[in-house]
Coordinates of C-alpha atoms in Angstrom, one line a residue:
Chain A
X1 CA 16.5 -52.7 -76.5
X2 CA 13.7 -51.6 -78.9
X3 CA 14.0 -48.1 -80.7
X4 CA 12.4 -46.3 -82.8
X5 CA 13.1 -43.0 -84.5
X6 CA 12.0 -40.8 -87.7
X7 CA 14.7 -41.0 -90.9
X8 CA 15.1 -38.9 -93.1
X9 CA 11.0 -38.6 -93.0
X10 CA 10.5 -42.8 -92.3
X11 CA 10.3 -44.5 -89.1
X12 CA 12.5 -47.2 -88.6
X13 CA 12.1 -49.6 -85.3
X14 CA 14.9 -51.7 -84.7
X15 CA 16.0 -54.0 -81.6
X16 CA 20.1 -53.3 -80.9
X17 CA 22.5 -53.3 -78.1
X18 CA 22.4 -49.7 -76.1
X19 CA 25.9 -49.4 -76.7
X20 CA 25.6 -49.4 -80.7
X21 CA 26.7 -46.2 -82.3
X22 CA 24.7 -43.9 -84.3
X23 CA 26.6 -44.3 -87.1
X24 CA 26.7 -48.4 -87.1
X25 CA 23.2 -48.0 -86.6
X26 CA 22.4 -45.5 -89.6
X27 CA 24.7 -47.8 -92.0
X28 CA 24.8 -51.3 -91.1
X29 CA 21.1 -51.8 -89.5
X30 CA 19.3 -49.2 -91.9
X31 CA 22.4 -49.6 -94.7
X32 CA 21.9 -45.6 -95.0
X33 CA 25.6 -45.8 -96.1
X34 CA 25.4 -42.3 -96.8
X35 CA 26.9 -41.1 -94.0
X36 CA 30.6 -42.2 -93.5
X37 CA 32.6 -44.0 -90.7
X38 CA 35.9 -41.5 -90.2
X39 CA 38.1 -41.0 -87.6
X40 CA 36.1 -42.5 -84.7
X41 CA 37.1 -40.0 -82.3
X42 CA 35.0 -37.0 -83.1
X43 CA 37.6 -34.9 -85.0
X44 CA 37.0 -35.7 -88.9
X45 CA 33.5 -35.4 -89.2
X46 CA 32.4 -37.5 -92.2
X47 CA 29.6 -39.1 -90.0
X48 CA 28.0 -36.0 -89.6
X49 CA 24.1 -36.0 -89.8
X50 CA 21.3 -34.0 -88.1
X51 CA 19.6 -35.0 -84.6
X52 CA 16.5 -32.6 -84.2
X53 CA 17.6 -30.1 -86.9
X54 CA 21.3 -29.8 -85.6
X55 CA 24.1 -31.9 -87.3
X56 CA 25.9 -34.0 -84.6
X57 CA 29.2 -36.1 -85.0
X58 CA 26.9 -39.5 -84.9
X59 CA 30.2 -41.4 -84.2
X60 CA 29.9 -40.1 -80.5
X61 CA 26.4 -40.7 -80.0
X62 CA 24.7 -44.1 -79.2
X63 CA 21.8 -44.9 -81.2
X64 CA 20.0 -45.5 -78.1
X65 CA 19.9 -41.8 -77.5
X66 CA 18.6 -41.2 -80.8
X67 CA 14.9 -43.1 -79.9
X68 CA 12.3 -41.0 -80.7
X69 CA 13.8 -38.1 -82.1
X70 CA 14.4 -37.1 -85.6
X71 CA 17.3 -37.6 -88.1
X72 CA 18.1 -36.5 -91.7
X73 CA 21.4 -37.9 -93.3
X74 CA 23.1 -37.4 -96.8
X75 CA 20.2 -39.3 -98.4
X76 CA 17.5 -37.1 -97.1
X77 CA 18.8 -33.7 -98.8
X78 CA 17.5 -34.8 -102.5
X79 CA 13.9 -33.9 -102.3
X80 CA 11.8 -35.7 -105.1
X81 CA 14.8 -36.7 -107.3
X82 CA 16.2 -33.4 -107.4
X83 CA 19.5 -32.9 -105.5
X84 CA 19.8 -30.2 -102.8
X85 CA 21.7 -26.7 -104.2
X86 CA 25.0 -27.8 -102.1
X87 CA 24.4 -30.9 -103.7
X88 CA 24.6 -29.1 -107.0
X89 CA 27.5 -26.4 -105.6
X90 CA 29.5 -29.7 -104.7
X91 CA 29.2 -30.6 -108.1
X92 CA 30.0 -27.6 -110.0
X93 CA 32.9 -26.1 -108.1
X94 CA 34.7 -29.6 -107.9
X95 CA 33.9 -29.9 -103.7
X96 CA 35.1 -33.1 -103.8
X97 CA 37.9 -35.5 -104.7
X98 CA 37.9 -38.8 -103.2
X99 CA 34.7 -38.3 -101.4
X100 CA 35.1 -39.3 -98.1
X101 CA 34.4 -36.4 -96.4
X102 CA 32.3 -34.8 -98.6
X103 CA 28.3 -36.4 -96.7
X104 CA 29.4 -34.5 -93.3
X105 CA 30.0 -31.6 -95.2
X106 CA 27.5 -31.2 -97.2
X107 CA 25.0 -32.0 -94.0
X108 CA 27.1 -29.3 -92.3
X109 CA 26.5 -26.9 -95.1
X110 CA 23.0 -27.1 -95.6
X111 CA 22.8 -25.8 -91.7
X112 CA 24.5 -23.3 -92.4
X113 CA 22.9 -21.9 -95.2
X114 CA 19.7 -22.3 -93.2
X115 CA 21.1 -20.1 -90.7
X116 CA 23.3 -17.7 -92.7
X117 CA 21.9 -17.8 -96.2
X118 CA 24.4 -15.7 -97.5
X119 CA 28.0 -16.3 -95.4
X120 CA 31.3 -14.6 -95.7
X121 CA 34.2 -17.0 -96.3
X122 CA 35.4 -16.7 -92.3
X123 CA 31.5 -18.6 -91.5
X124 CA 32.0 -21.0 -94.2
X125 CA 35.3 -21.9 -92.8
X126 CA 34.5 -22.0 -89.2
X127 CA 31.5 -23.9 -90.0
X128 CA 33.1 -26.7 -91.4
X129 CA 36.2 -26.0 -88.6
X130 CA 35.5 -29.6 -87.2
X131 CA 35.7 -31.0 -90.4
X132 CA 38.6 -32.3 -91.9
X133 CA 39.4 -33.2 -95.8
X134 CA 42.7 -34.5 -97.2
X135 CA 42.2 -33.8 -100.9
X136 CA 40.7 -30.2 -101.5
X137 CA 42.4 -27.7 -99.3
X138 CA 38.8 -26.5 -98.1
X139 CA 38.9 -24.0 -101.1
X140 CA 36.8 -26.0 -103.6
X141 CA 34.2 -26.8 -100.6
X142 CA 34.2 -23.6 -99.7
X143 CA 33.7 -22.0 -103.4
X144 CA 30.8 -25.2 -103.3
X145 CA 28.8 -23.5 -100.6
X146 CA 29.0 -20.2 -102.0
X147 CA 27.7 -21.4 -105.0
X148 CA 25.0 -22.7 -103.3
X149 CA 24.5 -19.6 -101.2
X150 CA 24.3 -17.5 -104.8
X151 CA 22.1 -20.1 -106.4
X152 CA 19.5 -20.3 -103.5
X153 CA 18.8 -16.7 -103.4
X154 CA 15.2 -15.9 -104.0
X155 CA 14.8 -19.0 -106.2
X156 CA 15.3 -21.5 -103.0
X157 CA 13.1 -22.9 -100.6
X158 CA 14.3 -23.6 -96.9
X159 CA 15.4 -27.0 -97.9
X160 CA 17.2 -25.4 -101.5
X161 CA 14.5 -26.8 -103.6
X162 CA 13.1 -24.8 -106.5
X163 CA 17.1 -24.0 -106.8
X164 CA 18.3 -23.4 -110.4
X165 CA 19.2 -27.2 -112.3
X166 CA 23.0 -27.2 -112.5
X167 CA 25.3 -26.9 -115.8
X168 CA 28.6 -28.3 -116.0
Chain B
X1 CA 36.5 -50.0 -84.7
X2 CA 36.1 -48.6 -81.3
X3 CA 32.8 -49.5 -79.5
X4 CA 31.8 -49.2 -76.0
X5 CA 31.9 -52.3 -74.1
X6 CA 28.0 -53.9 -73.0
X7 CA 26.1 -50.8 -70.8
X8 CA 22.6 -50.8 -69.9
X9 CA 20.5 -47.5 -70.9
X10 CA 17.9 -45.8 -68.7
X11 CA 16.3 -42.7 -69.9
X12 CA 15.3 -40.0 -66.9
X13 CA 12.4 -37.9 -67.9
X14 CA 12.6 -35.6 -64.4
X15 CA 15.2 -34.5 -62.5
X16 CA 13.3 -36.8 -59.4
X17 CA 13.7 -39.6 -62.2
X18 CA 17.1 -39.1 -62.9
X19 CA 18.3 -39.3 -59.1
X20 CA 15.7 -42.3 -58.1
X21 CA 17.5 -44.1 -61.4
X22 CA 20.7 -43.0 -59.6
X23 CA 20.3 -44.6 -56.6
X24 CA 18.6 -47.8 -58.4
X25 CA 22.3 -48.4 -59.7
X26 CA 24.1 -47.3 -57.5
X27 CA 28.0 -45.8 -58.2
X28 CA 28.6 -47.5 -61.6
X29 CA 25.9 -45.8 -63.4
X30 CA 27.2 -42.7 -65.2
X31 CA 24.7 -39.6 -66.1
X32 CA 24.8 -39.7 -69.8
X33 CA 24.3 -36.0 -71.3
X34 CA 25.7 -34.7 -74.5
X35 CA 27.9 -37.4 -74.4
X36 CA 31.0 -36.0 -76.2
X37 CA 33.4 -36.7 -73.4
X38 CA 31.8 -39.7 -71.7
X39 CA 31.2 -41.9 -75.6
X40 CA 35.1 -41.7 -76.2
X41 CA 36.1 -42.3 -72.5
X42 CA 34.2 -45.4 -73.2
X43 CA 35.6 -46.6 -76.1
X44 CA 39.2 -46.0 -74.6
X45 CA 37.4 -48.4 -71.7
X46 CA 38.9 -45.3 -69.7
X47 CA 34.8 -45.4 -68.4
X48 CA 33.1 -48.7 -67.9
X49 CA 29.9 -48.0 -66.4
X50 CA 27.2 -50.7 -66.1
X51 CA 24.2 -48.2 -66.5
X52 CA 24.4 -45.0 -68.8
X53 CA 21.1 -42.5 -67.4
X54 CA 20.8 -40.6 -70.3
X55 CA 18.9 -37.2 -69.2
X56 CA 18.8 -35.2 -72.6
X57 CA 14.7 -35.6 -72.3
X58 CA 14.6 -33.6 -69.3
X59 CA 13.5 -30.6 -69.9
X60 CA 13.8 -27.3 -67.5
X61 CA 17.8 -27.9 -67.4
X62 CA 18.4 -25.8 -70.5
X63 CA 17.8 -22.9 -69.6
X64 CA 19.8 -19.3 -69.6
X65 CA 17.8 -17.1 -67.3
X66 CA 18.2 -13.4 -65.1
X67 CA 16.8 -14.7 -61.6
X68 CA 17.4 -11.6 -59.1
X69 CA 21.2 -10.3 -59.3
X70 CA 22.1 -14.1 -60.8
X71 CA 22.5 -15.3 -64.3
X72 CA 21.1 -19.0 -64.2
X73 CA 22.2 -21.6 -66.3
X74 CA 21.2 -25.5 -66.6
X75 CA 23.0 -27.7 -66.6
X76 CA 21.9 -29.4 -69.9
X77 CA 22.6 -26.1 -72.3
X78 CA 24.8 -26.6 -74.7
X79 CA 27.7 -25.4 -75.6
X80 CA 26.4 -23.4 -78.6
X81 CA 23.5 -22.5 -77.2
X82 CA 25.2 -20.7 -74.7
X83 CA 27.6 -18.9 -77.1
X84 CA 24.2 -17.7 -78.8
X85 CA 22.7 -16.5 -75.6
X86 CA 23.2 -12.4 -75.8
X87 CA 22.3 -12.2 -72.2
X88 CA 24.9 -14.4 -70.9
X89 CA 27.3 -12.2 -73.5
X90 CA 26.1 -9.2 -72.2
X91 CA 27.4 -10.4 -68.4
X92 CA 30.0 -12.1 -69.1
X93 CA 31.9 -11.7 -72.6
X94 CA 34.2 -14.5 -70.9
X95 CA 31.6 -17.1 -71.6
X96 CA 31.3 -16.2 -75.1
X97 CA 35.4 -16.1 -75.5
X98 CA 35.9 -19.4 -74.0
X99 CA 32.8 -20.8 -76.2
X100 CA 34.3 -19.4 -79.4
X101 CA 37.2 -21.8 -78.5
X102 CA 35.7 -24.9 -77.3
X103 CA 35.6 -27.9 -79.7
X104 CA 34.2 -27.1 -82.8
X105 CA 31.0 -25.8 -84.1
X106 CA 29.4 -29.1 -84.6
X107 CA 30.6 -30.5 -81.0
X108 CA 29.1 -27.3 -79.3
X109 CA 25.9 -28.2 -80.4
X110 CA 25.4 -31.1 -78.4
X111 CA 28.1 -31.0 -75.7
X112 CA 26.7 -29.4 -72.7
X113 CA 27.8 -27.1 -69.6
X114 CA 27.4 -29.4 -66.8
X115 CA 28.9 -32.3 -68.7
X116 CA 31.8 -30.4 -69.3
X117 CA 32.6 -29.2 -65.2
X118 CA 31.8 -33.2 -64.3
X119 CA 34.0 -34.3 -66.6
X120 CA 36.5 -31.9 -64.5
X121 CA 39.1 -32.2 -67.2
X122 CA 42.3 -30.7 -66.1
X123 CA 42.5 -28.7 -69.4
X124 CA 38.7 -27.8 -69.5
X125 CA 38.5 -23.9 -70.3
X126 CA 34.8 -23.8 -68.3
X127 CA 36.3 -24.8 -65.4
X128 CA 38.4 -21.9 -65.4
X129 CA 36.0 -19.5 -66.6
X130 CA 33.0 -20.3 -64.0
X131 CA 36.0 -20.4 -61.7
X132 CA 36.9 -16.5 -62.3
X133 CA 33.4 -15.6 -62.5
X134 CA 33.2 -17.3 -59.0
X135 CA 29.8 -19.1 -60.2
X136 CA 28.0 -21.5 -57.9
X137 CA 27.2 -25.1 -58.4
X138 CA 23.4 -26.4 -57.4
X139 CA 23.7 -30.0 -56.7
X140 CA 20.5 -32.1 -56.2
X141 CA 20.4 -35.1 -54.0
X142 CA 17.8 -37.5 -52.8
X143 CA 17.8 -34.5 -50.0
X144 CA 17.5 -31.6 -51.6
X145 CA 19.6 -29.2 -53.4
X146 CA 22.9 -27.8 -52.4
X147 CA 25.1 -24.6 -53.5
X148 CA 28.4 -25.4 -53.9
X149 CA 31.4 -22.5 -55.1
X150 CA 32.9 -23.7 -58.3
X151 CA 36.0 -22.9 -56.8
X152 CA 34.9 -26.0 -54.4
X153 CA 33.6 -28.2 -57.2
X154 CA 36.5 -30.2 -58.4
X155 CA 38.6 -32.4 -56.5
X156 CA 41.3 -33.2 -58.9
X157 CA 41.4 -34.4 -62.2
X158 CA 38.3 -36.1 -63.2
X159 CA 37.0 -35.8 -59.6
X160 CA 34.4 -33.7 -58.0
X161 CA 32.7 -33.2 -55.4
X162 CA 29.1 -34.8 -57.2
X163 CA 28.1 -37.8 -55.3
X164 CA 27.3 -40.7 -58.0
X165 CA 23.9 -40.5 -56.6
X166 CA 23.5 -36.6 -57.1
X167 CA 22.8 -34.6 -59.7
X168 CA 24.5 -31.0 -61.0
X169 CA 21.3 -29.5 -62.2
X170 CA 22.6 -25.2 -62.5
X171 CA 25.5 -23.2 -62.4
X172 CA 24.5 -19.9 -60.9
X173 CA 26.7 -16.6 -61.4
X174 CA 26.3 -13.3 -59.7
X175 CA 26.0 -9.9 -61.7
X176 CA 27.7 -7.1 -60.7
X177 CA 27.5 -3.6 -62.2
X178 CA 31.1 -2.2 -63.3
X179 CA 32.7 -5.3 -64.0
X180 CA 34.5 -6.7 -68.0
X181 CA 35.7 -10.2 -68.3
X182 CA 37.8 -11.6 -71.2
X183 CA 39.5 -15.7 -72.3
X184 CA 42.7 -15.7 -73.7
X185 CA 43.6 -19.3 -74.5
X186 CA 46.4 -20.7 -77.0
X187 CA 45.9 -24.5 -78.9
X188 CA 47.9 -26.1 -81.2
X189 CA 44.9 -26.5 -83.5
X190 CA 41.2 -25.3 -84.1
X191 CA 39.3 -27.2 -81.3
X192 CA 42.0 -28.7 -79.8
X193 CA 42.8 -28.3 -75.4
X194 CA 44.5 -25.5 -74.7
X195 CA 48.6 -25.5 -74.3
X196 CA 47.4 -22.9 -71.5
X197 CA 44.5 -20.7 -71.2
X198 CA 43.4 -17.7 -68.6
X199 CA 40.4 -16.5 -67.8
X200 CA 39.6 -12.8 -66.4
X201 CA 37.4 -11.1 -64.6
X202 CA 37.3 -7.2 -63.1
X203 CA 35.4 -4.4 -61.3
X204 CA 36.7 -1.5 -61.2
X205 CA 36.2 1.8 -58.7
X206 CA 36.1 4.7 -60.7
X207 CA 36.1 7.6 -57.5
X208 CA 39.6 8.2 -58.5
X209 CA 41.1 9.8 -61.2
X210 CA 42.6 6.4 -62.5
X211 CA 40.2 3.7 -61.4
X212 CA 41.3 1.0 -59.1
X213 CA 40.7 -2.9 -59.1
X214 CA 37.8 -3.6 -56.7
X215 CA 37.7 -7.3 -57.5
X216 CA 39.1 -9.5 -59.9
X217 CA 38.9 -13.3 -60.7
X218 CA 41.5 -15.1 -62.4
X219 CA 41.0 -18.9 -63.7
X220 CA 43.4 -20.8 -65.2
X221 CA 43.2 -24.3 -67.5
X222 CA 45.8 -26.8 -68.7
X223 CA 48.7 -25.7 -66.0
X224 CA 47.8 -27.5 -62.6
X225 CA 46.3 -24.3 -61.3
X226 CA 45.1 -25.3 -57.9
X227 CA 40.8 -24.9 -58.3
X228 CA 41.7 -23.4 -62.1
X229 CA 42.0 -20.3 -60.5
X230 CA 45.1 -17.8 -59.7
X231 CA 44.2 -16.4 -55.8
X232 CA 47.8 -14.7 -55.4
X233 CA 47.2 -12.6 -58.4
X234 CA 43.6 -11.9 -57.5
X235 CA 44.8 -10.6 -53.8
X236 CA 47.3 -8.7 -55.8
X237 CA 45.5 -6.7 -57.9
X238 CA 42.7 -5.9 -55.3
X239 CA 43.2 -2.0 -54.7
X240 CA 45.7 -1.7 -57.2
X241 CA 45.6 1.4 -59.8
X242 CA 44.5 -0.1 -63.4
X243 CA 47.9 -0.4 -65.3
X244 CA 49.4 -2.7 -67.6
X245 CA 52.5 -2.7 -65.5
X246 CA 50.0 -4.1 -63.1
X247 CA 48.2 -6.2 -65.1
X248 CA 52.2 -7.6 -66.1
X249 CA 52.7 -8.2 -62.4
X250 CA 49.7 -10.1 -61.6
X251 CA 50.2 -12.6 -64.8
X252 CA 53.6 -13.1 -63.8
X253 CA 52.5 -14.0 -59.8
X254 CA 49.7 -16.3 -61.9
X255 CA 52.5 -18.2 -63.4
X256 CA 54.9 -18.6 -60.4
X257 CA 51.8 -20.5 -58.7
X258 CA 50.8 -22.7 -61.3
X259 CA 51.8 -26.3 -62.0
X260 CA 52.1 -27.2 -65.4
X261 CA 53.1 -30.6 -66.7
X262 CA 55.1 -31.5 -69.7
X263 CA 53.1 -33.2 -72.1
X264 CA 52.8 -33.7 -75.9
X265 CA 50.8 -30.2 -76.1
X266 CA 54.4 -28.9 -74.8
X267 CA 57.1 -28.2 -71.7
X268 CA 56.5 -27.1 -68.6
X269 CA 58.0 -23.5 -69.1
X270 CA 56.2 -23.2 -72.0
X271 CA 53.4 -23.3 -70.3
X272 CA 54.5 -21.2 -67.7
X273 CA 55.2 -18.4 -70.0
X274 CA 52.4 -18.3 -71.5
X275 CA 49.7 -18.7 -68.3
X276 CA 51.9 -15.5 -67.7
X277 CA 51.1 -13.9 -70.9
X278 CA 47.6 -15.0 -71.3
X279 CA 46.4 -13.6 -67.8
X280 CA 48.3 -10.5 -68.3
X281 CA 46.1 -10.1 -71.9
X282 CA 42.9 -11.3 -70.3
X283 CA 43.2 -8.7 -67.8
X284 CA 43.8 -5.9 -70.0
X285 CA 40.8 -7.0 -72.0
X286 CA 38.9 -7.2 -69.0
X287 CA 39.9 -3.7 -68.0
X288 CA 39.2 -2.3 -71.3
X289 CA 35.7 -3.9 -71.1
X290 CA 34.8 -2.6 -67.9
X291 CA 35.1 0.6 -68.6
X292 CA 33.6 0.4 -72.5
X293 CA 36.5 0.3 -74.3
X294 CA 36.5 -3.3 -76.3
X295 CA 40.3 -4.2 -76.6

């Protein structure tokens, strides 16, 4: 079947099986390998992206259901060659280790900072509760988002442009 | 890699749509909502259907809504949207319990109400809750629409009482003034099923010095609880005095009746003791609710 939906801002039409994932679709048809391929069974979280402005585990989606609608993965956070403020908390506060996790998360944050600009440690965590990373302990990706929480104050735009350049 | 095996895909864009589709392919099409249950059944191959009617583009299914003395609410809301919704909150603090516990954040935003009663999993904490709550079930057919009690709804595990060419469009709940409602559930881990989880629901009549239990609803998921719900301890605690001797009693009535299984998410006592403990602590919470007092 034919589909067509909106990517990160580009419309992509592509002819695929209905029963094709949304991840397969996102990274071997569009090779938006961005966004990872985890667990398979809706618990880890690394394929997280957004379907209509809500992150969704795209593992347990088919692409299929995805026609017409709108997506932004890892790639679409930069905005004009600038990374996103979690982009830049990621970096700074060490967010990540092996990396693995770190697209869903970040996709996951971003939401939330959108919602909550300014969340208490308990939202962070339960945020990211369907998340799962094997190298940080959470604390580094927590501290990551709060850094991007403090340095999108005022300064940010909805999307965490205009957000202070980072220093290392 | 775990893939569904080959499916055809309809898309329903009206509830008429959805049940003419329905019919069209007859009992091994599968209505295809938030997915989040029905994806992985198919990738186990524990689901094969031929046709997936995917019904996320209808729209008048999502809604939370005060029509008369009944809270409405479609079948198609999801699971977050109805742990944002302060009027459902404001009813029936029970939804918002259970909701908190469901999944994760990220599943609750696509994973919807109806899916979840359909899927009629035996551990499914809204079967239990719309079960206390004593919610009804609008079913549309080729026919019409019927009401059926949620404490009708499911015929077992992963059985109900949804035709393959009908549709569960709303779950309807009635208010009444005087009532609290509370979820107590215990997992191994966030988001997991529950090891055992109770639901609770009371009115109380306050003519007395100490009020009394007028009516009370009691569901029950993950221990075999005939319907999810706990009718010996409801028929117990009508006309009793409000007490936590009471409220001990009926929990330990609740667990006499249930059925729990061993399984990996632990023994049968286990389970026993807590469906004990957990209705005991959802009816206190309940009580203290109803008359204003948050536990």
């Amino acid at each position: 079947m034919e589909i067509t939906m909106t990517v990160n801002g580009a419309e992509y039409t592509r002819d695929v099986e209905p029963r094709m994932l949304l991840i397969h679709f996102l990274r071997d048809e569009l090779e938006l390998t961005g966004s990872h391929w985890g667990c398979d069974t809706s618990n880890c979280g690394a394929c997280v992206i957004w379907l209509d402005g809500a992150p969704l585990k795209s593992c347990t989606a088919l692409a299929a259901m995805a026609g017409g609608r709108d997506i932004r993965t890892v790639e679409g956070l930069e905005r004009d060659g600038e990374l996103d403020v979690v982009q830049q908390g990621f970096i700074a506060c060490h967010g990540l280790q092996c990396g693995f996790c770190t697209p869903g998360m970040m996709m996951t944050a971003r939401w939330l900072l959108d919602r909550i600009p300014d969340p208490a440690d308990a939202e962070i965590r339960e945020a990211i509760s369907g998340q799962i990373c094997r190298c940080t302990g959470y604390e580094n990706i927590v501290r990551s988002v709060r850094w991007a929480a403090a340095h999108s104050r005022g300064a940010a735009g909805p999307d965490g442009s205009g957000a202070h350049e980072v220093t290392v | 890699m775990q893939v569904p095996s080959h499916v055809e895909y309809e898309r329903a864009t009206s509830v008429e749509h959805a049940l003419e589709l329905l019919a069209r392919f007859g009992p091994e099409s599968r209505v295809l909502a938030g997915g989040h249950s029905l994806i992985p059944m198919m990738k186990l191959r524990l689901a094969q259907p031929e046709t997936l009617i995917d019904i996320n583009g209808i729209s008048g299914l999502s809604r939370i809504a005060m029509e008369g003395d009944e809270l409405r609410i479609g079948a198609l809301v999801r699971h977050a949207q109805l742990l944002d919704s302060a009027l459902a909150g404001e009813h029936f603090p029970v939804l918002h319990d259970a909701e908190r516990v469901i999944a994760d954040p990220i599943v609750r935003n696509w994973g919807t109400i109806g899916g979840s009663l359909c899927q009629a999993d035996p551990s499914e904490d809204l079967s239990a809750v719309f079960g206390a709550i004593r919610a009804t079930a609008v079913i549309q057919g080729r026919d019409g629409a019927r009401a059926v009690p949620v404490r009708e709804f499911h015929l077992g595990p992963y059985e109900t009482v949804v035709a393959p060419d009908e549709l569960l469009t709303e779950l309807r709940v009635p208010i009444r003034p005087g009532g609290g409602s509370a979820y107590e559930k215990v997992a191994r881990r966030v988001g997991d099923w529950s090891v055992a989880a109770a639901g609770a629901v009371i009115w109380l009549d306050p003519a007395s010095g100490t009020p009394t239990v007028s009516e009370a609803g009691i569901g029950l998921a993950a221990v075999g609880a005939g319907h999810f719900v706990a009718e010996e301890a409801e028929d117990f605690l009508r006309g009793q005095p409000v007490s936590d001797e009471m409220f001990a009693r009926a929990g330990q009535i609740a667990a006499e009746h249930c059925t729990p299984s061993a399984d990996q998410r632990g023994p049968a006592d286990y389970k026993r003791h807590l469906t004990g403990e957990l209705t005991t602590r959802a009816l206190r919470r309940a009580a203290a609710r109803a008359c204003g007092q948050e536990a």
